[in-house]
mmCIF file with all atom_site columns, C-alpha atoms in Angstrom:
data_model
loop_
_atom_site.group_PDB
_atom_site.id
_atom_site.type_symbol
_atom_site.label_atom_id
_atom_site.label_alt_id
_atom_site.label_comp_id
_atom_site.label_asym_id
_atom_site.label_entity_id
_atom_site.label_seq_id
_atom_site.pdbx_PDB_ins_code
_atom_site.Cartn_x
_atom_site.Cartn_y
_atom_site.Cartn_z
_atom_site.occupancy
_atom_site.B_iso_or_equiv
_atom_site.pdbx_formal_charge
_atom_site.auth_seq_id
_atom_site.auth_comp_id
_atom_site.auth_asym_id
_atom_site.auth_atom_id
_atom_site.pdbx_PDB_model_num
ATOM 1   C CA . MET A 1 1   ? -19.440 6.793   11.640  1.00 0.00 ? 1   MET A CA 1
ATOM 2   C CA . THR A 1 2   ? -20.593 8.907   14.570  1.00 0.00 ? 2   THR A CA 1
ATOM 3   C CA . ARG A 1 3   ? -18.672 7.252   17.415  1.00 0.00 ? 3   ARG A CA 1
ATOM 4   C CA . PRO A 1 4   ? -15.138 5.944   17.546  1.00 0.00 ? 4   PRO A CA 1
ATOM 5   C CA . PRO A 1 5   ? -14.641 2.145   17.554  1.00 0.00 ? 5   PRO A CA 1
ATOM 6   C CA . THR A 1 6   ? -14.707 0.399   20.867  1.00 0.00 ? 6   THR A CA 1
ATOM 7   C CA . ALA A 1 7   ? -11.457 -1.101  22.330  1.00 0.00 ? 7   ALA A CA 1
ATOM 8   C CA . VAL A 1 8   ? -12.438 -4.525  21.222  1.00 0.00 ? 8   VAL A CA 1
ATOM 9   C CA . GLN A 1 9   ? -13.148 -3.282  17.666  1.00 0.00 ? 9   GLN A CA 1
ATOM 10  C CA . ARG A 1 10  ? -9.859  -1.480  17.568  1.00 0.00 ? 10  ARG A CA 1
ATOM 11  C CA . ARG A 1 11  ? -8.058  -4.674  18.460  1.00 0.00 ? 11  ARG A CA 1
ATOM 12  C CA . VAL A 1 12  ? -9.742  -6.559  15.668  1.00 0.00 ? 12  VAL A CA 1
ATOM 13  C CA . ILE A 1 13  ? -8.932  -3.628  13.266  1.00 0.00 ? 13  ILE A CA 1
ATOM 14  C CA . ASP A 1 14  ? -5.293  -3.490  14.469  1.00 0.00 ? 14  ASP A CA 1
ATOM 15  C CA . ALA A 1 15  ? -4.809  -7.252  13.887  1.00 0.00 ? 15  ALA A CA 1
ATOM 16  C CA . ALA A 1 16  ? -5.951  -7.036  10.317  1.00 0.00 ? 16  ALA A CA 1
ATOM 17  C CA . ASP A 1 17  ? -3.600  -8.113  7.518   1.00 0.00 ? 17  ASP A CA 1
ATOM 18  C CA . PRO A 1 18  ? -1.504  -5.107  6.938   1.00 0.00 ? 18  PRO A CA 1
ATOM 19  C CA . VAL A 1 19  ? -1.758  -5.404  3.079   1.00 0.00 ? 19  VAL A CA 1
ATOM 20  C CA . THR A 1 20  ? -5.072  -7.192  2.328   1.00 0.00 ? 20  THR A CA 1
ATOM 21  C CA . GLY A 1 21  ? -6.999  -5.860  5.331   1.00 0.00 ? 21  GLY A CA 1
ATOM 22  C CA . ARG A 1 22  ? -8.523  -9.410  6.022   1.00 0.00 ? 22  ARG A CA 1
ATOM 23  C CA . LEU A 1 23  ? -10.002 -9.503  9.413   1.00 0.00 ? 23  LEU A CA 1
ATOM 24  C CA . ARG A 1 24  ? -10.278 -12.242 12.033  1.00 0.00 ? 24  ARG A CA 1
ATOM 25  C CA . GLY A 1 25  ? -12.843 -12.142 14.916  1.00 0.00 ? 25  GLY A CA 1
ATOM 26  C CA . THR A 1 26  ? -16.095 -13.346 16.168  1.00 0.00 ? 26  THR A CA 1
ATOM 27  C CA . GLU A 1 27  ? -19.253 -13.145 13.975  1.00 0.00 ? 27  GLU A CA 1
ATOM 28  C CA . SER A 1 28  ? -20.678 -10.467 16.296  1.00 0.00 ? 28  SER A CA 1
ATOM 29  C CA . GLN A 1 29  ? -17.392 -8.402  16.145  1.00 0.00 ? 29  GLN A CA 1
ATOM 30  C CA . LEU A 1 30  ? -17.205 -8.615  12.329  1.00 0.00 ? 30  LEU A CA 1
ATOM 31  C CA . ALA A 1 31  ? -20.908 -7.781  11.921  1.00 0.00 ? 31  ALA A CA 1
ATOM 32  C CA . ALA A 1 32  ? -20.499 -4.728  14.205  1.00 0.00 ? 32  ALA A CA 1
ATOM 33  C CA . LEU A 1 33  ? -17.580 -3.478  11.930  1.00 0.00 ? 33  LEU A CA 1
ATOM 34  C CA . VAL A 1 34  ? -19.703 -3.955  8.851   1.00 0.00 ? 34  VAL A CA 1
ATOM 35  C CA . LYS A 1 35  ? -22.628 -2.047  10.419  1.00 0.00 ? 35  LYS A CA 1
ATOM 36  C CA . ARG A 1 36  ? -20.145 0.880   11.103  1.00 0.00 ? 36  ARG A CA 1
ATOM 37  C CA . GLU A 1 37  ? -18.854 0.599   7.549   1.00 0.00 ? 37  GLU A CA 1
ATOM 38  C CA . LEU A 1 38  ? -15.329 -0.151  8.678   1.00 0.00 ? 38  LEU A CA 1
ATOM 39  C CA . ALA A 1 39  ? -15.417 -3.669  7.153   1.00 0.00 ? 39  ALA A CA 1
ATOM 40  C CA . PHE A 1 40  ? -17.200 -5.575  4.423   1.00 0.00 ? 40  PHE A CA 1
ATOM 41  C CA . ARG A 1 41  ? -18.176 -9.222  3.970   1.00 0.00 ? 41  ARG A CA 1
ATOM 42  C CA . HIS A 1 42  ? -16.902 -10.593 0.586   1.00 0.00 ? 42  HIS A CA 1
ATOM 43  C CA . PRO A 1 43  ? -19.744 -11.980 -1.378  1.00 0.00 ? 43  PRO A CA 1
ATOM 44  C CA . ARG A 1 44  ? -17.806 -15.026 -2.593  1.00 0.00 ? 44  ARG A CA 1
ATOM 45  C CA . PRO A 1 45  ? -16.840 -18.070 -0.468  1.00 0.00 ? 45  PRO A CA 1
ATOM 46  C CA . PRO A 1 46  ? -15.251 -18.246 1.946   1.00 0.00 ? 46  PRO A CA 1
ATOM 47  C CA . HIS A 1 47  ? -16.983 -14.885 2.710   1.00 0.00 ? 47  HIS A CA 1
ATOM 48  C CA . ASP A 1 48  ? -14.047 -13.297 4.577   1.00 0.00 ? 48  ASP A CA 1
ATOM 49  C CA . HIS A 1 49  ? -14.254 -9.882  6.042   1.00 0.00 ? 49  HIS A CA 1
ATOM 50  C CA . PHE A 1 50  ? -11.967 -7.101  4.930   1.00 0.00 ? 50  PHE A CA 1
ATOM 51  C CA . LEU A 1 51  ? -11.425 -3.528  6.035   1.00 0.00 ? 51  LEU A CA 1
ATOM 52  C CA . THR A 1 52  ? -13.155 -0.716  4.086   1.00 0.00 ? 52  THR A CA 1
ATOM 53  C CA . PRO A 1 53  ? -11.026 2.406   3.238   1.00 0.00 ? 53  PRO A CA 1
ATOM 54  C CA . ALA A 1 54  ? -12.496 3.921   6.440   1.00 0.00 ? 54  ALA A CA 1
ATOM 55  C CA . GLY A 1 55  ? -11.320 0.819   8.275   1.00 0.00 ? 55  GLY A CA 1
ATOM 56  C CA . HIS A 1 56  ? -7.828  1.115   6.836   1.00 0.00 ? 56  HIS A CA 1
ATOM 57  C CA . ARG A 1 57  ? -7.813  4.795   7.937   1.00 0.00 ? 57  ARG A CA 1
ATOM 58  C CA . VAL A 1 58  ? -8.663  3.808   11.500  1.00 0.00 ? 58  VAL A CA 1
ATOM 59  C CA . ARG A 1 59  ? -5.870  1.167   11.478  1.00 0.00 ? 59  ARG A CA 1
ATOM 60  C CA . GLU A 1 60  ? -3.366  3.611   10.117  1.00 0.00 ? 60  GLU A CA 1
ATOM 61  C CA . GLU A 1 61  ? -4.329  6.359   12.754  1.00 0.00 ? 61  GLU A CA 1
ATOM 62  C CA . THR A 1 62  ? -3.742  3.735   15.476  1.00 0.00 ? 62  THR A CA 1
ATOM 63  C CA . ALA A 1 63  ? -0.393  2.706   14.067  1.00 0.00 ? 63  ALA A CA 1
ATOM 64  C CA . THR A 1 64  ? 0.693   6.391   13.597  1.00 0.00 ? 64  THR A CA 1
ATOM 65  C CA . ALA A 1 65  ? -0.257  7.226   17.160  1.00 0.00 ? 65  ALA A CA 1
ATOM 66  C CA . ALA A 1 66  ? 1.558   4.154   18.487  1.00 0.00 ? 66  ALA A CA 1
ATOM 67  C CA . ALA A 1 67  ? 4.648   5.045   16.561  1.00 0.00 ? 67  ALA A CA 1
ATOM 68  C CA . SER A 1 68  ? 4.494   8.649   17.636  1.00 0.00 ? 68  SER A CA 1
ATOM 69  C CA . ALA A 1 69  ? 4.229   7.632   21.275  1.00 0.00 ? 69  ALA A CA 1
ATOM 70  C CA . ALA A 1 70  ? 7.134   5.200   20.916  1.00 0.00 ? 70  ALA A CA 1
ATOM 71  C CA . GLU A 1 71  ? 9.224   7.978   19.312  1.00 0.00 ? 71  GLU A CA 1
ATOM 72  C CA . ALA A 1 72  ? 8.357   10.462  22.088  1.00 0.00 ? 72  ALA A CA 1
ATOM 73  C CA . ALA A 1 73  ? 9.277   7.958   24.758  1.00 0.00 ? 73  ALA A CA 1
ATOM 74  C CA . GLU A 1 74  ? 12.570  6.899   23.200  1.00 0.00 ? 74  GLU A CA 1
ATOM 75  C CA . PRO A 1 75  ? 13.715  9.719   20.933  1.00 0.00 ? 75  PRO A CA 1
ATOM 76  C CA . ALA A 1 76  ? 17.349  8.437   20.700  1.00 0.00 ? 76  ALA A CA 1
ATOM 77  C CA . ARG A 1 77  ? 16.629  4.877   19.657  1.00 0.00 ? 77  ARG A CA 1
ATOM 78  C CA . GLU A 1 78  ? 16.731  4.060   15.926  1.00 0.00 ? 78  GLU A CA 1
ATOM 79  C CA . PRO A 1 79  ? 14.463  6.870   14.566  1.00 0.00 ? 79  PRO A CA 1
ATOM 80  C CA . ALA A 1 80  ? 14.439  5.395   11.077  1.00 0.00 ? 80  ALA A CA 1
ATOM 81  C CA . ARG A 1 81  ? 13.052  1.987   12.219  1.00 0.00 ? 81  ARG A CA 1
ATOM 82  C CA . GLU A 1 82  ? 9.368   1.253   11.381  1.00 0.00 ? 82  GLU A CA 1
ATOM 83  C CA . SER A 1 83  ? 8.299   1.081   15.055  1.00 0.00 ? 83  SER A CA 1
ATOM 84  C CA . SER A 1 84  ? 4.605   0.454   14.253  1.00 0.00 ? 84  SER A CA 1
ATOM 85  C CA . GLY A 1 85  ? 5.307   -3.057  12.925  1.00 0.00 ? 85  GLY A CA 1
ATOM 86  C CA . VAL A 1 86  ? 3.186   -2.357  9.896   1.00 0.00 ? 86  VAL A CA 1
ATOM 87  C CA . PHE A 1 87  ? 4.735   -3.280  6.497   1.00 0.00 ? 87  PHE A CA 1
ATOM 88  C CA . ALA A 1 88  ? 5.603   -0.279  4.312   1.00 0.00 ? 88  ALA A CA 1
ATOM 89  C CA . ALA A 1 89  ? 6.984   -0.388  0.803   1.00 0.00 ? 89  ALA A CA 1
ATOM 90  C CA . ARG A 1 90  ? 10.095  1.741   0.221   1.00 0.00 ? 90  ARG A CA 1
ATOM 91  C CA . ILE A 1 91  ? 8.971   4.887   -1.595  1.00 0.00 ? 91  ILE A CA 1
ATOM 92  C CA . GLY A 1 92  ? 12.626  6.126   -1.839  1.00 0.00 ? 92  GLY A CA 1
ATOM 93  C CA . GLY A 1 93  ? 14.581  8.533   0.147   1.00 0.00 ? 93  GLY A CA 1
ATOM 94  C CA . GLU A 1 94  ? 14.428  6.536   3.474   1.00 0.00 ? 94  GLU A CA 1
ATOM 95  C CA . GLU A 1 95  ? 17.506  6.177   5.656   1.00 0.00 ? 95  GLU A CA 1
ATOM 96  C CA . GLY A 1 96  ? 18.915  2.792   6.657   1.00 0.00 ? 96  GLY A CA 1
ATOM 97  C CA . ILE A 1 97  ? 17.403  0.939   3.712   1.00 0.00 ? 97  ILE A CA 1
ATOM 98  C CA . GLU A 1 98  ? 18.057  -2.859  3.973   1.00 0.00 ? 98  GLU A CA 1
ATOM 99  C CA . ALA A 1 99  ? 17.848  -5.276  1.109   1.00 0.00 ? 99  ALA A CA 1
ATOM 100 C CA . GLY A 1 100 ? 18.645  -8.540  2.925   1.00 0.00 ? 100 GLY A CA 1
ATOM 101 C CA . PRO A 1 101 ? 16.820  -11.819 2.686   1.00 0.00 ? 101 PRO A CA 1
ATOM 102 C CA . SER A 1 102 ? 14.306  -10.914 5.432   1.00 0.00 ? 102 SER A CA 1
ATOM 103 C CA . ARG A 1 103 ? 13.209  -7.733  3.513   1.00 0.00 ? 103 ARG A CA 1
ATOM 104 C CA . ILE A 1 104 ? 12.944  -9.652  0.262   1.00 0.00 ? 104 ILE A CA 1
ATOM 105 C CA . ARG A 1 105 ? 10.619  -12.139 1.914   1.00 0.00 ? 105 ARG A CA 1
ATOM 106 C CA . GLU A 1 106 ? 8.542   -9.368  3.479   1.00 0.00 ? 106 GLU A CA 1
ATOM 107 C CA . VAL A 1 107 ? 8.166   -7.648  0.088   1.00 0.00 ? 107 VAL A CA 1
ATOM 108 C CA . HIS A 1 108 ? 7.317   -10.916 -1.678  1.00 0.00 ? 108 HIS A CA 1
ATOM 109 C CA . SER A 1 109 ? 4.663   -11.802 0.893   1.00 0.00 ? 109 SER A CA 1
ATOM 110 C CA . ALA A 1 110 ? 3.110   -8.303  0.752   1.00 0.00 ? 110 ALA A CA 1
ATOM 111 C CA . TRP A 1 111 ? 2.927   -8.474  -3.036  1.00 0.00 ? 111 TRP A CA 1
ATOM 112 C CA . GLN A 1 112 ? 1.295   -11.886 -3.006  1.00 0.00 ? 112 GLN A CA 1
ATOM 113 C CA . GLY A 1 113 ? -1.147  -10.486 -0.468  1.00 0.00 ? 113 GLY A CA 1
ATOM 114 C CA . LEU A 1 114 ? -1.943  -7.519  -2.613  1.00 0.00 ? 114 LEU A CA 1
ATOM 115 C CA . LEU A 1 115 ? -2.542  -9.905  -5.609  1.00 0.00 ? 115 LEU A CA 1
ATOM 116 C CA . GLU A 1 116 ? -5.003  -11.946 -3.390  1.00 0.00 ? 116 GLU A CA 1
ATOM 117 C CA . LEU A 1 117 ? -6.689  -8.804  -2.452  1.00 0.00 ? 117 LEU A CA 1
ATOM 118 C CA . ARG A 1 118 ? -7.165  -7.931  -6.116  1.00 0.00 ? 118 ARG A CA 1
ATOM 119 C CA . ARG A 1 119 ? -8.600  -11.450 -6.674  1.00 0.00 ? 119 ARG A CA 1
ATOM 120 C CA . MET A 1 120 ? -10.951 -11.104 -3.801  1.00 0.00 ? 120 MET A CA 1
ATOM 121 C CA . THR A 1 121 ? -12.247 -7.419  -4.427  1.00 0.00 ? 121 THR A CA 1
ATOM 122 C CA . ASN A 1 122 ? -11.877 -6.759  -8.173  1.00 0.00 ? 122 ASN A CA 1
ATOM 123 C CA . PRO A 1 123 ? -14.883 -7.623  -10.310 1.00 0.00 ? 123 PRO A CA 1
ATOM 124 C CA . HIS A 1 124 ? -14.652 -11.180 -11.705 1.00 0.00 ? 124 HIS A CA 1
ATOM 125 C CA . GLY A 1 125 ? -11.497 -11.770 -9.589  1.00 0.00 ? 125 GLY A CA 1
ATOM 126 C CA . VAL A 1 126 ? -9.128  -10.204 -12.069 1.00 0.00 ? 126 VAL A CA 1
ATOM 127 C CA . VAL A 1 127 ? -5.633  -9.580  -10.762 1.00 0.00 ? 127 VAL A CA 1
ATOM 128 C CA . ASP A 1 128 ? -4.193  -7.564  -13.713 1.00 0.00 ? 128 ASP A CA 1
ATOM 129 C CA . ARG A 1 129 ? -5.311  -4.266  -12.625 1.00 0.00 ? 129 ARG A CA 1
ATOM 130 C CA . PRO A 1 130 ? -5.219  -2.370  -9.261  1.00 0.00 ? 130 PRO A CA 1
ATOM 131 C CA . CYS A 1 131 ? -8.000  -2.749  -6.618  1.00 0.00 ? 131 CYS A CA 1
ATOM 132 C CA . ALA A 1 132 ? -9.758  -0.135  -4.476  1.00 0.00 ? 132 ALA A CA 1
ATOM 133 C CA . TRP A 1 133 ? -7.216  -0.261  -1.701  1.00 0.00 ? 133 TRP A CA 1
ATOM 134 C CA . GLU A 1 134 ? -4.430  0.722   -4.181  1.00 0.00 ? 134 GLU A CA 1
ATOM 135 C CA . ARG A 1 135 ? -6.491  3.681   -5.376  1.00 0.00 ? 135 ARG A CA 1
ATOM 136 C CA . THR A 1 136 ? -6.500  4.946   -1.825  1.00 0.00 ? 136 THR A CA 1
ATOM 137 C CA . HIS A 1 137 ? -2.867  4.136   -1.099  1.00 0.00 ? 137 HIS A CA 1
ATOM 138 C CA . LEU A 1 138 ? -1.308  5.253   -4.495  1.00 0.00 ? 138 LEU A CA 1
ATOM 139 C CA . VAL A 1 139 ? 2.255   5.922   -3.364  1.00 0.00 ? 139 VAL A CA 1
ATOM 140 C CA . GLN A 1 140 ? 2.607   2.677   -1.305  1.00 0.00 ? 140 GLN A CA 1
ATOM 141 C CA . ALA A 1 141 ? 0.859   0.559   -4.074  1.00 0.00 ? 141 ALA A CA 1
ATOM 142 C CA . ALA A 1 142 ? 3.157   1.897   -6.703  1.00 0.00 ? 142 ALA A CA 1
ATOM 143 C CA . ALA A 1 143 ? 6.198   1.483   -4.582  1.00 0.00 ? 143 ALA A CA 1
ATOM 144 C CA . LEU A 1 144 ? 5.387   -2.040  -3.694  1.00 0.00 ? 144 LEU A CA 1
ATOM 145 C CA . ALA A 1 145 ? 4.935   -2.987  -7.361  1.00 0.00 ? 145 ALA A CA 1
ATOM 146 C CA . LEU A 1 146 ? 8.463   -1.509  -7.927  1.00 0.00 ? 146 LEU A CA 1
ATOM 147 C CA . GLU A 1 147 ? 10.108  -2.953  -4.908  1.00 0.00 ? 147 GLU A CA 1
ATOM 148 C CA . ALA A 1 148 ? 8.531   -6.397  -5.489  1.00 0.00 ? 148 ALA A CA 1
ATOM 149 C CA . ALA A 1 149 ? 9.988   -6.420  -9.080  1.00 0.00 ? 149 ALA A CA 1
ATOM 150 C CA . GLY A 1 150 ? 13.482  -5.923  -7.708  1.00 0.00 ? 150 GLY A CA 1
ATOM 151 C CA . HIS A 1 151 ? 13.913  -2.231  -8.349  1.00 0.00 ? 151 HIS A CA 1
ATOM 152 C CA . ARG A 1 152 ? 16.060  -0.493  -5.801  1.00 0.00 ? 152 ARG A CA 1
ATOM 153 C CA . PRO A 1 153 ? 14.591  2.469   -3.932  1.00 0.00 ? 153 PRO A CA 1
ATOM 154 C CA . ALA A 1 154 ? 16.702  5.574   -3.446  1.00 0.00 ? 154 ALA A CA 1
ATOM 155 C CA . GLY A 1 155 ? 18.346  5.853   -0.001  1.00 0.00 ? 155 GLY A CA 1
ATOM 156 C CA . ALA A 1 156 ? 19.366  8.951   1.829   1.00 0.00 ? 156 ALA A CA 1
ATOM 157 C CA . ASP A 1 157 ? 22.663  8.953   -0.203  1.00 0.00 ? 157 ASP A CA 1
ATOM 158 C CA . THR A 1 158 ? 22.177  6.364   -2.857  1.00 0.00 ? 158 THR A CA 1
ATOM 159 C CA . GLU A 1 159 ? 20.431  6.407   -6.207  1.00 0.00 ? 159 GLU A CA 1
ATOM 160 C CA . GLY A 1 160 ? 17.162  4.577   -6.995  1.00 0.00 ? 160 GLY A CA 1
ATOM 161 C CA . TYR A 1 161 ? 13.519  5.182   -7.599  1.00 0.00 ? 161 TYR A CA 1
ATOM 162 C CA . ARG A 1 162 ? 11.399  7.705   -5.770  1.00 0.00 ? 162 ARG A CA 1
ATOM 163 C CA . VAL A 1 163 ? 7.587   7.600   -5.632  1.00 0.00 ? 163 VAL A CA 1
ATOM 164 C CA . ARG A 1 164 ? 5.711   10.675  -4.649  1.00 0.00 ? 164 ARG A CA 1
ATOM 165 C CA . ALA A 1 165 ? 2.115   12.018  -4.578  1.00 0.00 ? 165 ALA A CA 1
ATOM 166 C CA . THR A 1 166 ? 0.992   14.659  -7.045  1.00 0.00 ? 166 THR A CA 1
ATOM 167 C CA . PRO A 1 167 ? -1.751  17.174  -7.179  1.00 0.00 ? 167 PRO A CA 1
ATOM 168 C CA . GLN A 1 168 ? -3.463  15.097  -9.911  1.00 0.00 ? 168 GLN A CA 1
ATOM 169 C CA . PRO A 1 169 ? -6.179  12.616  -8.704  1.00 0.00 ? 169 PRO A CA 1
ATOM 170 C CA . GLU A 1 170 ? -5.172  8.991   -8.811  1.00 0.00 ? 170 GLU A CA 1
ATOM 171 C CA . ALA A 1 171 ? -1.609  9.759   -10.081 1.00 0.00 ? 171 ALA A CA 1
ATOM 172 C CA . VAL A 1 172 ? 1.858   9.355   -8.603  1.00 0.00 ? 172 VAL A CA 1
ATOM 173 C CA . ALA A 1 173 ? 5.181   10.676  -9.872  1.00 0.00 ? 173 ALA A CA 1
ATOM 174 C CA . VAL A 1 174 ? 8.071   8.214   -10.156 1.00 0.00 ? 174 VAL A CA 1
ATOM 175 C CA . ARG A 1 175 ? 11.672  9.553   -10.596 1.00 0.00 ? 175 ARG A CA 1
ATOM 176 C CA . GLY A 1 176 ? 14.775  7.599   -11.341 1.00 0.00 ? 176 GLY A CA 1
ATOM 177 C CA . PRO A 1 177 ? 18.552  8.099   -11.678 1.00 0.00 ? 177 PRO A CA 1
ATOM 178 C CA . ASP A 1 178 ? 18.558  7.862   -15.426 1.00 0.00 ? 178 ASP A CA 1
ATOM 179 C CA . ALA A 1 179 ? 16.472  7.218   -18.525 1.00 0.00 ? 179 ALA A CA 1
ATOM 180 C CA . GLU A 1 180 ? 17.090  3.398   -18.555 1.00 0.00 ? 180 GLU A CA 1
ATOM 181 C CA . ALA A 1 181 ? 15.893  3.152   -14.866 1.00 0.00 ? 181 ALA A CA 1
ATOM 182 C CA . LEU A 1 182 ? 12.782  5.170   -15.770 1.00 0.00 ? 182 LEU A CA 1
ATOM 183 C CA . ARG A 1 183 ? 12.000  2.838   -18.731 1.00 0.00 ? 183 ARG A CA 1
ATOM 184 C CA . GLU A 1 184 ? 12.387  -0.187  -16.533 1.00 0.00 ? 184 GLU A CA 1
ATOM 185 C CA . CYS A 1 185 ? 10.115  1.281   -13.831 1.00 0.00 ? 185 CYS A CA 1
ATOM 186 C CA . ALA A 1 186 ? 7.525   2.158   -16.500 1.00 0.00 ? 186 ALA A CA 1
ATOM 187 C CA . ALA A 1 187 ? 7.583   -1.465  -17.812 1.00 0.00 ? 187 ALA A CA 1
ATOM 188 C CA . THR A 1 188 ? 7.089   -2.856  -14.334 1.00 0.00 ? 188 THR A CA 1
ATOM 189 C CA . LEU A 1 189 ? 4.210   -0.547  -13.480 1.00 0.00 ? 189 LEU A CA 1
ATOM 190 C CA . GLU A 1 190 ? 2.404   -1.241  -16.783 1.00 0.00 ? 190 GLU A CA 1
ATOM 191 C CA . GLN A 1 191 ? 2.747   -5.069  -16.186 1.00 0.00 ? 191 GLN A CA 1
ATOM 192 C CA . ALA A 1 192 ? 1.282   -4.364  -12.687 1.00 0.00 ? 192 ALA A CA 1
ATOM 193 C CA . GLY A 1 193 ? -1.816  -2.710  -14.201 1.00 0.00 ? 193 GLY A CA 1
ATOM 194 C CA . TRP A 1 194 ? -0.833  0.905   -14.195 1.00 0.00 ? 194 TRP A CA 1
ATOM 195 C CA . GLN A 1 195 ? -1.057  3.499   -16.933 1.00 0.00 ? 195 GLN A CA 1
ATOM 196 C CA . VAL A 1 196 ? 2.270   5.274   -17.394 1.00 0.00 ? 196 VAL A CA 1
ATOM 197 C CA . GLY A 1 197 ? 3.387   8.280   -19.206 1.00 0.00 ? 197 GLY A CA 1
ATOM 198 C CA . GLU A 1 198 ? 6.771   10.033  -19.401 1.00 0.00 ? 198 GLU A CA 1
ATOM 199 C CA . HIS A 1 199 ? 6.960   13.744  -18.786 1.00 0.00 ? 199 HIS A CA 1
ATOM 200 C CA . THR A 1 200 ? 9.483   16.452  -18.438 1.00 0.00 ? 200 THR A CA 1
ATOM 201 C CA . GLU A 1 201 ? 9.854   18.961  -15.497 1.00 0.00 ? 201 GLU A CA 1
ATOM 202 C CA . PRO A 1 202 ? 9.416   22.398  -17.041 1.00 0.00 ? 202 PRO A CA 1
ATOM 203 C CA . ARG A 1 203 ? 12.027  24.158  -14.992 1.00 0.00 ? 203 ARG A CA 1
ATOM 204 C CA . THR A 1 204 ? 14.689  21.567  -14.626 1.00 0.00 ? 204 THR A CA 1
ATOM 205 C CA . GLY A 1 205 ? 14.129  19.409  -17.826 1.00 0.00 ? 205 GLY A CA 1
ATOM 206 C CA . ALA A 1 206 ? 14.317  16.284  -15.714 1.00 0.00 ? 206 ALA A CA 1
ATOM 207 C CA . ARG A 1 207 ? 12.301  13.268  -16.927 1.00 0.00 ? 207 ARG A CA 1
ATOM 208 C CA . TYR A 1 208 ? 9.822   11.500  -14.700 1.00 0.00 ? 208 TYR A CA 1
ATOM 209 C CA . LEU A 1 209 ? 6.847   9.025   -14.862 1.00 0.00 ? 209 LEU A CA 1
ATOM 210 C CA . LEU A 1 210 ? 3.218   9.886   -14.105 1.00 0.00 ? 210 LEU A CA 1
ATOM 211 C CA . ALA A 1 211 ? 1.414   6.620   -13.234 1.00 0.00 ? 211 ALA A CA 1
ATOM 212 C CA . SER A 1 212 ? -2.219  5.962   -12.412 1.00 0.00 ? 212 SER A CA 1
ATOM 213 C CA . PRO A 1 213 ? -4.086  2.692   -11.676 1.00 0.00 ? 213 PRO A CA 1
ATOM 214 C CA . ARG A 1 214 ? -5.779  1.247   -14.770 1.00 0.00 ? 214 ARG A CA 1
ATOM 215 C CA . ARG A 1 215 ? -9.493  0.698   -14.529 1.00 0.00 ? 215 ARG A CA 1
ATOM 216 C CA . THR A 1 216 ? -10.104 -1.532  -17.584 1.00 0.00 ? 216 THR A CA 1
#
C-alpha cells in the first residue's frame, strides 16, 4: 500500500464490525479496498467482505488517534473509559472494571462474532480453532475467550486473570491469583482452541500459563 486510504475508504473501514471486520459499502468501495489489500471477499456465499490484517491496523490507528485527540481535549473526563467506542476484551489490570448486564451482553456478542469470523475464514468453516485475526491480536483474543467464559479479569486493586504479550511468537502469558484459577483458565483456553502449558517464573517461582493458538 503506497498511499493512505481516502476519506471515504476510511469511513467504510471505521464502520467495520469491531470483532469480525465485516464491511458494508458499495461494490466499488469494497472493490477498491480489496485492490489495496485492506479487505478480502469471502469465497463462500454470501461473499461478504472483511478487513485484512492491514485493514484492521488502519482501523485501529484511526481509533487510537481519535481516542488520543479526545483525551487531549478533555484530560479530566473519565480517563479509564474506552472513548474510541471500539469493543476491547478485559486483559486484566484496568481501572473501573464493570461486570454489569450491559458488559455481559457486549462480551457475549463479541464472542459470537468471533465464532462467526472463524466459520467464515477458517478452512472448511471450523470454529474449534483460532482464525487469522486472533493470531494477529493474541492478547485480545485470549482475553475475550476468558471473559466470555465468565472468568473475572484483575482490576486495579482486585484479583483476577491477566493476559500479557510475550517475546515468543504467537504466545501470550496468562497469570491468575491462585493455582485453581490458572487451571480453570487453562481449561477454557484449551476448549477455545488454544494450546496451553503451565510454567514457573525462574526468579519468583510464580506459576503462569503460556498459551498459543492451535493450528490443527
